[in-house]
Amino acid sequence: MIIDTAQRTKQTSEYYFSVKLAEVRKLIAEGHDVINLGIGNPDMMPSSETITALSEAAQKPQAHGYQPYVGTPAYRNAIADFYYHTYGVKLDPATEILPLIGSKEGITHISLTFLDPGDEVLVPELGYPAYRAVSQMVGAVVKEYPLREDFGWQPDWTAMETLVTLKTKIMWLNYPHMPTGAPATQALFEEAVAFATKHKILLCHDNPYSLVLNKKAPISLLSVEGAKEVAIELNSMSKSHNMAGWRMGWLSAAKPYINAVLTIKSNVDSGMFWAMQESAVAALHNSDEWHQERNAVYQGRLEAAEAILETIGCTWDRKQEGMFLWGKLPDSVESAESLVNALLVEKHVFIAPGFIFGPKGQRYIRLSLCMPKERIWQAVERIKA
């Protein structure tokens, strides 16, 4: 006898990459050399100072017990320093920062904190699948809002007015945007804050890509006047500091929002490993030169990834930011799914189809830059062959 699962498991399918990476592992087990350009898994090392701090902290007796649910004061202070240095935003480390075990868990914590069954959530028609999946898991109603390709993949604010109802509770925003790479702008954030204020909805901004191949000074939604009244911003060290597997992130918001999320989070985990928080302090004080050197590596990879798009016949926007490259397929390609499957099986090159980020991505593909440029150029040669 098998006990039946909850209804939420029937509403949510297994994450696409979970399924596809199983196929990749099978090909590798069969002896094939697969070049994986599908997933955003940073392959470079954290700074040497980060590794040293982890090693030294792990040797101390106090490292191995339970830690505060709100993180250590040193970690919160380092986040506040980082936000001021990077974005010019002042945060109170005692009341406006909540460390997370990676920012992805913040999507769940926020949804559990603010959404009741039947509440409506505005999700971009192209975006991180977790926004939609978690909203559905907690019983909320997902309403997709349109992004204007002709206006740099920004929200169609006129259309948004027709989507909002008295049940609308949360709007998810993500710039620099994944998967399209559309940059963040001050004007966009100001319009988003004004929209959230007008309609009394919680604006949740996911901001993990602002330090990767950014073409201007990175900005935070919280730099907009009045943002703290209506907004929460998630951030992460995964992409910006090469620490994806460490699961180090946080959310920033006004004290009432922090306290509300803490009521959920404190019932879910028991704090973060102290040594990792100590090493995160070191990482958050990485020099500007360290970030510039990392971006120089990504720039070399971007040039190789653009050669893949050119070989396939794609078109793309060269103003993209972040660690991915988003390309539109030519009419000669039947579909993203058929191309992805053919490249994986015949060329042993894995790329992501755009439709996994929303139906509007049917004619697009996304390439990850988390692979040495030599391997990306090797993928170019395989595809040409």
PDB file of C-alpha atoms in Angstrom, residues 77-284:
ATOM      1  CA  ASN A  77      26.824  43.863   9.606  1.00  0.00           C
ATOM      2  CA  ALA A  78      28.791  42.600   6.598  1.00  0.00           C
ATOM      3  CA  ILE A  79      25.604  42.475   4.511  1.00  0.00           C
ATOM      4  CA  ALA A  80      24.796  46.038   5.532  1.00  0.00           C
ATOM      5  CA  ASP A  81      28.336  47.144   4.586  1.00  0.00           C
ATOM      6  CA  PHE A  82      28.029  45.349   1.257  1.00  0.00           C
ATOM      7  CA  TYR A  83      24.678  46.988   0.474  1.00  0.00           C
ATOM      8  CA  TYR A  84      25.986  50.446   1.216  1.00  0.00           C
ATOM      9  CA  HIS A  85      29.213  49.950  -0.744  1.00  0.00           C
ATOM     10  CA  THR A  86      27.532  48.255  -3.707  1.00  0.00           C
ATOM     11  CA  TYR A  87      24.157  49.991  -3.989  1.00  0.00           C
ATOM     12  CA  GLY A  88      24.430  53.044  -1.748  1.00  0.00           C
ATOM     13  CA  VAL A  89      21.544  51.686   0.353  1.00  0.00           C
ATOM     14  CA  LYS A  90      21.608  51.972   4.147  1.00  0.00           C
ATOM     15  CA  LEU A  91      20.167  49.004   6.035  1.00  0.00           C
ATOM     16  CA  ASP A  92      19.845  48.545   9.775  1.00  0.00           C
ATOM     17  CA  PRO A  93      21.726  45.256  10.347  1.00  0.00           C
ATOM     18  CA  ALA A  94      19.723  44.567  13.510  1.00  0.00           C
ATOM     19  CA  THR A  95      16.230  44.965  12.062  1.00  0.00           C
ATOM     20  CA  GLU A  96      16.265  45.110   8.237  1.00  0.00           C
ATOM     21  CA  ILE A  97      18.276  42.020   7.269  1.00  0.00           C
ATOM     22  CA  LEU A  98      17.364  38.343   7.590  1.00  0.00           C
ATOM     23  CA  PRO A  99      19.995  35.784   6.483  1.00  0.00           C
ATOM     24  CA  LEU A 100      18.664  32.833   4.487  1.00  0.00           C
ATOM     25  CA  ILE A 101      19.994  29.421   3.529  1.00  0.00           C
ATOM     26  CA  GLY A 102      20.240  30.627  -0.044  1.00  0.00           C
ATOM     27  CA  SER A 103      17.762  33.164  -1.409  1.00  0.00           C
ATOM     28  CA  LYS A 104      15.661  30.440  -3.076  1.00  0.00           C
ATOM     29  CA  GLU A 105      14.260  29.445   0.315  1.00  0.00           C
ATOM     30  CA  GLY A 106      13.207  33.060   0.740  1.00  0.00           C
ATOM     31  CA  ILE A 107      10.664  32.609  -2.053  1.00  0.00           C
ATOM     32  CA  THR A 108       9.001  29.900   0.002  1.00  0.00           C
ATOM     33  CA  HIS A 109       9.244  31.773   3.314  1.00  0.00           C
ATOM     34  CA  ILE A 110       7.745  34.938   1.809  1.00  0.00           C
ATOM     35  CA  SER A 111       4.923  32.974   0.177  1.00  0.00           C
ATOM     36  CA  LEU A 112       4.093  31.097   3.391  1.00  0.00           C
ATOM     37  CA  THR A 113       4.172  34.358   5.336  1.00  0.00           C
ATOM     38  CA  PHE A 114       1.973  36.540   3.139  1.00  0.00           C
ATOM     39  CA  LEU A 115      -0.240  34.289   1.021  1.00  0.00           C
ATOM     40  CA  ASP A 116      -3.496  32.577   1.931  1.00  0.00           C
ATOM     41  CA  PRO A 117      -5.227  30.115  -0.420  1.00  0.00           C
ATOM     42  CA  GLY A 118      -6.987  32.086  -3.126  1.00  0.00           C
ATOM     43  CA  ASP A 119      -4.726  35.133  -2.922  1.00  0.00           C
ATOM     44  CA  GLU A 120      -3.376  36.254  -6.279  1.00  0.00           C
ATOM     45  CA  VAL A 121       0.294  36.548  -7.224  1.00  0.00           C
ATOM     46  CA  LEU A 122       1.653  38.487 -10.198  1.00  0.00           C
ATOM     47  CA  VAL A 123       4.461  36.509 -11.826  1.00  0.00           C
ATOM     48  CA  PRO A 124       6.408  37.572 -14.957  1.00  0.00           C
ATOM     49  CA  GLU A 125       5.469  35.562 -18.023  1.00  0.00           C
ATOM     50  CA  LEU A 126       9.179  34.773 -18.374  1.00  0.00           C
ATOM     51  CA  GLY A 127      11.032  34.135 -15.144  1.00  0.00           C
ATOM     52  CA  TYR A 128      12.421  31.811 -12.521  1.00  0.00           C
ATOM     53  CA  PRO A 129      10.027  28.818 -12.319  1.00  0.00           C
ATOM     54  CA  ALA A 130      10.070  28.835  -8.491  1.00  0.00           C
ATOM     55  CA  TYR A 131       7.936  32.009  -8.332  1.00  0.00           C
ATOM     56  CA  ARG A 132       5.091  30.161  -9.987  1.00  0.00           C
ATOM     57  CA  ALA A 133       5.665  26.762  -8.379  1.00  0.00           C
ATOM     58  CA  VAL A 134       5.832  28.001  -4.782  1.00  0.00           C
ATOM     59  CA  SER A 135       2.789  30.251  -5.248  1.00  0.00           C
ATOM     60  CA  GLN A 136       0.809  27.247  -6.451  1.00  0.00           C
ATOM     61  CA  MET A 137       2.105  25.066  -3.614  1.00  0.00           C
ATOM     62  CA  VAL A 138       0.667  27.438  -1.003  1.00  0.00           C
ATOM     63  CA  GLY A 139      -2.683  27.583  -2.795  1.00  0.00           C
ATOM     64  CA  ALA A 140      -2.349  31.012  -4.389  1.00  0.00           C
ATOM     65  CA  VAL A 141      -3.633  31.927  -7.852  1.00  0.00           C
ATOM     66  CA  VAL A 142      -0.851  32.740 -10.328  1.00  0.00           C
ATOM     67  CA  LYS A 143      -1.505  35.552 -12.798  1.00  0.00           C
ATOM     68  CA  GLU A 144       1.188  36.114 -15.417  1.00  0.00           C
ATOM     69  CA  TYR A 145       2.009  39.681 -16.309  1.00  0.00           C
ATOM     70  CA  PRO A 146       3.351  40.509 -19.777  1.00  0.00           C
ATOM     71  CA  LEU A 147       6.877  41.644 -20.545  1.00  0.00           C
ATOM     72  CA  ARG A 148       7.437  43.875 -23.565  1.00  0.00           C
ATOM     73  CA  GLU A 149      10.218  42.536 -25.754  1.00  0.00           C
ATOM     74  CA  ASP A 150      10.160  45.788 -27.757  1.00  0.00           C
ATOM     75  CA  PHE A 151      10.820  47.716 -24.543  1.00  0.00           C
ATOM     76  CA  GLY A 152      13.727  45.707 -23.172  1.00  0.00           C
ATOM     77  CA  TRP A 153      11.633  42.956 -21.552  1.00  0.00           C
ATOM     78  CA  GLN A 154      10.135  45.351 -19.006  1.00  0.00           C
ATOM     79  CA  PRO A 155       6.641  44.934 -17.554  1.00  0.00           C
ATOM     80  CA  ASP A 156       3.711  46.203 -19.584  1.00  0.00           C
ATOM     81  CA  TRP A 157       2.364  48.519 -16.909  1.00  0.00           C
ATOM     82  CA  THR A 158      -0.810  49.338 -18.855  1.00  0.00           C
ATOM     83  CA  ALA A 159      -1.698  45.666 -19.077  1.00  0.00           C
ATOM     84  CA  MET A 160      -0.774  45.215 -15.411  1.00  0.00           C
ATOM     85  CA  GLU A 161      -3.571  47.578 -14.379  1.00  0.00           C
ATOM     86  CA  THR A 162      -6.111  45.116 -15.789  1.00  0.00           C
ATOM     87  CA  LEU A 163      -4.644  42.185 -13.823  1.00  0.00           C
ATOM     88  CA  VAL A 164      -4.799  43.651 -10.322  1.00  0.00           C
ATOM     89  CA  THR A 165      -7.789  42.827  -8.118  1.00  0.00           C
ATOM     90  CA  LEU A 166      -8.571  43.141  -4.429  1.00  0.00           C
ATOM     91  CA  LYS A 167      -7.109  39.631  -4.026  1.00  0.00           C
ATOM     92  CA  THR A 168      -3.700  40.552  -5.478  1.00  0.00           C
ATOM     93  CA  LYS A 169      -1.138  40.219  -2.685  1.00  0.00           C
ATOM     94  CA  ILE A 170       2.360  39.827  -4.174  1.00  0.00           C
ATOM     95  CA  MET A 171       4.202  40.848  -7.329  1.00  0.00           C
ATOM     96  CA  TRP A 172       7.487  39.122  -8.198  1.00  0.00           C
ATOM     97  CA  LEU A 173      10.144  41.204  -9.944  1.00  0.00           C
ATOM     98  CA  ASN A 174      13.656  40.195 -11.058  1.00  0.00           C
ATOM     99  CA  TYR A 175      16.190  42.604 -12.637  1.00  0.00           C
ATOM    100  CA  PRO A 176      18.752  42.104 -14.037  1.00  0.00           C
ATOM    101  CA  HIS A 177      16.212  39.727 -15.495  1.00  0.00           C
ATOM    102  CA  MET A 178      16.577  35.998 -15.787  1.00  0.00           C
ATOM    103  CA  PRO A 179      16.367  34.564 -18.440  1.00  0.00           C
ATOM    104  CA  THR A 180      16.424  37.564 -20.831  1.00  0.00           C
ATOM    105  CA  GLY A 181      19.323  39.454 -19.244  1.00  0.00           C
ATOM    106  CA  ALA A 182      17.375  42.731 -19.335  1.00  0.00           C
ATOM    107  CA  PRO A 183      19.193  45.269 -17.123  1.00  0.00           C
ATOM    108  CA  ALA A 184      17.741  46.931 -14.054  1.00  0.00           C
ATOM    109  CA  THR A 185      17.040  50.659 -14.311  1.00  0.00           C
ATOM    110  CA  GLN A 186      16.140  53.285 -11.755  1.00  0.00           C
ATOM    111  CA  ALA A 187      13.094  54.257 -13.801  1.00  0.00           C
ATOM    112  CA  LEU A 188      11.834  50.653 -13.822  1.00  0.00           C
ATOM    113  CA  PHE A 189      12.203  50.345 -10.047  1.00  0.00           C
ATOM    114  CA  GLU A 190      10.497  53.686  -9.447  1.00  0.00           C
ATOM    115  CA  GLU A 191       7.548  52.606 -11.572  1.00  0.00           C
ATOM    116  CA  ALA A 192       7.351  49.259  -9.766  1.00  0.00           C
ATOM    117  CA  VAL A 193       7.323  50.911  -6.330  1.00  0.00           C
ATOM    118  CA  ALA A 194       4.660  53.372  -7.454  1.00  0.00           C
ATOM    119  CA  PHE A 195       2.546  50.496  -8.811  1.00  0.00           C
ATOM    120  CA  ALA A 196       2.860  48.489  -5.586  1.00  0.00           C
ATOM    121  CA  THR A 197       2.055  51.526  -3.467  1.00  0.00           C
ATOM    122  CA  LYS A 198      -1.003  52.405  -5.546  1.00  0.00           C
ATOM    123  CA  HIS A 199      -2.444  48.899  -5.366  1.00  0.00           C
ATOM    124  CA  LYS A 200      -1.248  48.042  -1.838  1.00  0.00           C
ATOM    125  CA  ILE A 201       0.591  44.877  -2.878  1.00  0.00           C
ATOM    126  CA  LEU A 202       3.914  43.464  -1.671  1.00  0.00           C
ATOM    127  CA  LEU A 203       6.684  43.916  -4.235  1.00  0.00           C
ATOM    128  CA  CYS A 204       9.238  41.085  -4.009  1.00  0.00           C
ATOM    129  CA  HIS A 205      12.441  41.746  -5.932  1.00  0.00           C
ATOM    130  CA  ASP A 206      14.882  38.903  -6.592  1.00  0.00           C
ATOM    131  CA  ASN A 207      18.332  40.446  -7.134  1.00  0.00           C
ATOM    132  CA  PRO A 208      21.079  37.798  -7.508  1.00  0.00           C
ATOM    133  CA  TYR A 209      22.616  38.924 -10.830  1.00  0.00           C
ATOM    134  CA  SER A 210      23.440  42.599 -10.302  1.00  0.00           C
ATOM    135  CA  LEU A 211      27.214  42.030 -10.023  1.00  0.00           C
ATOM    136  CA  VAL A 212      27.654  39.734 -13.036  1.00  0.00           C
ATOM    137  CA  LEU A 213      28.591  41.432 -16.328  1.00  0.00           C
ATOM    138  CA  ASN A 214      26.824  44.583 -15.192  1.00  0.00           C
ATOM    139  CA  LYS A 215      27.430  47.395 -17.669  1.00  0.00           C
ATOM    140  CA  LYS A 216      26.826  50.168 -15.144  1.00  0.00           C
ATOM    141  CA  ALA A 217      26.781  50.661 -11.381  1.00  0.00           C
ATOM    142  CA  PRO A 218      24.516  47.976  -9.855  1.00  0.00           C
ATOM    143  CA  ILE A 219      21.306  49.188  -8.255  1.00  0.00           C
ATOM    144  CA  SER A 220      18.912  47.899  -5.625  1.00  0.00           C
ATOM    145  CA  LEU A 221      15.143  48.292  -5.591  1.00  0.00           C
ATOM    146  CA  LEU A 222      15.515  49.561  -2.027  1.00  0.00           C
ATOM    147  CA  SER A 223      17.295  52.659  -3.348  1.00  0.00           C
ATOM    148  CA  VAL A 224      13.903  53.984  -4.499  1.00  0.00           C
ATOM    149  CA  GLU A 225      12.166  56.355  -2.121  1.00  0.00           C
ATOM    150  CA  GLY A 226       9.264  54.606  -0.401  1.00  0.00           C
ATOM    151  CA  ALA A 227      10.417  51.109  -1.393  1.00  0.00           C
ATOM    152  CA  LYS A 228      10.741  49.863   2.179  1.00  0.00           C
ATOM    153  CA  GLU A 229       7.044  50.570   2.719  1.00  0.00           C
ATOM    154  CA  VAL A 230       5.993  48.007   0.093  1.00  0.00           C
ATOM    155  CA  ALA A 231       9.000  45.878  -0.860  1.00  0.00           C
ATOM    156  CA  ILE A 232      11.240  42.987   0.088  1.00  0.00           C
ATOM    157  CA  GLU A 233      14.506  42.359  -1.759  1.00  0.00           C
ATOM    158  CA  LEU A 234      16.176  38.963  -1.958  1.00  0.00           C
ATOM    159  CA  ASN A 235      19.888  38.693  -2.611  1.00  0.00           C
ATOM    160  CA  SER A 236      22.412  35.887  -2.749  1.00  0.00           C
ATOM    161  CA  MET A 237      26.114  35.087  -2.761  1.00  0.00           C
ATOM    162  CA  SER A 238      25.674  32.219  -5.207  1.00  0.00           C
ATOM    163  CA  LYS A 239      26.356  34.093  -8.435  1.00  0.00           C
ATOM    164  CA  SER A 240      28.064  37.241  -7.204  1.00  0.00           C
ATOM    165  CA  HIS A 241      30.646  35.468  -5.023  1.00  0.00           C
ATOM    166  CA  ASN A 242      30.938  31.989  -6.629  1.00  0.00           C
ATOM    167  CA  MET A 243      29.254  30.384  -3.599  1.00  0.00           C
ATOM    168  CA  ALA A 244      26.223  28.586  -5.071  1.00  0.00           C
ATOM    169  CA  GLY A 245      26.674  25.387  -3.081  1.00  0.00           C
ATOM    170  CA  TRP A 246      27.198  27.247   0.168  1.00  0.00           C
ATOM    171  CA  ARG A 247      23.551  28.419   0.219  1.00  0.00           C
ATOM    172  CA  MET A 248      24.216  31.884   1.593  1.00  0.00           C
ATOM    173  CA  GLY A 249      21.619  34.582   1.009  1.00  0.00           C
ATOM    174  CA  TRP A 250      19.362  37.065   2.743  1.00  0.00           C
ATOM    175  CA  LEU A 251      16.321  39.248   2.425  1.00  0.00           C
ATOM    176  CA  SER A 252      16.269  42.962   3.127  1.00  0.00           C
ATOM    177  CA  ALA A 253      13.146  44.848   4.157  1.00  0.00           C
ATOM    178  CA  ALA A 254      11.567  47.017   6.807  1.00  0.00           C
ATOM    179  CA  LYS A 255      11.435  45.569  10.321  1.00  0.00           C
ATOM    180  CA  PRO A 256       7.729  44.494  10.205  1.00  0.00           C
ATOM    181  CA  TYR A 257       8.372  42.389   7.094  1.00  0.00           C
ATOM    182  CA  ILE A 258      11.510  40.852   8.591  1.00  0.00           C
ATOM    183  CA  ASN A 259       9.673  39.921  11.791  1.00  0.00           C
ATOM    184  CA  ALA A 260       6.762  38.432   9.855  1.00  0.00           C
ATOM    185  CA  VAL A 261       9.003  36.175   7.742  1.00  0.00           C
ATOM    186  CA  LEU A 262      10.935  35.170  10.861  1.00  0.00           C
ATOM    187  CA  THR A 263       7.778  33.636  12.337  1.00  0.00           C
ATOM    188  CA  ILE A 264       7.822  31.119   9.472  1.00  0.00           C
ATOM    189  CA  LYS A 265      11.577  30.689   9.078  1.00  0.00           C
ATOM    190  CA  SER A 266      12.151  29.993  12.783  1.00  0.00           C
ATOM    191  CA  ASN A 267       9.875  26.965  12.473  1.00  0.00           C
ATOM    192  CA  VAL A 268      11.690  25.616   9.427  1.00  0.00           C
ATOM    193  CA  ASP A 269      15.445  25.697  10.139  1.00  0.00           C
ATOM    194  CA  SER A 270      17.788  26.066  13.083  1.00  0.00           C
ATOM    195  CA  GLY A 271      20.214  28.694  11.872  1.00  0.00           C
ATOM    196  CA  MET A 272      23.265  28.663   9.615  1.00  0.00           C
ATOM    197  CA  PHE A 273      26.660  27.071  10.279  1.00  0.00           C
ATOM    198  CA  TRP A 274      28.731  29.662  12.135  1.00  0.00           C
ATOM    199  CA  ALA A 275      31.907  29.034  10.145  1.00  0.00           C
ATOM    200  CA  MET A 276      30.068  29.663   6.898  1.00  0.00           C
ATOM    201  CA  GLN A 277      28.719  32.942   8.243  1.00  0.00           C
ATOM    202  CA  GLU A 278      32.259  33.942   9.197  1.00  0.00           C
ATOM    203  CA  SER A 279      33.503  33.092   5.712  1.00  0.00           C
ATOM    204  CA  ALA A 280      30.600  35.029   4.174  1.00  0.00           C
ATOM    205  CA  VAL A 281      31.791  38.077   6.111  1.00  0.00           C
ATOM    206  CA  ALA A 282      35.141  37.755   4.351  1.00  0.00           C
ATOM    207  CA  ALA A 283      33.494  37.235   0.955  1.00  0.00           C
ATOM    208  CA  LEU A 284      31.254  40.276   1.326  1.00  0.00           C
TER     209      LEU A 284
END
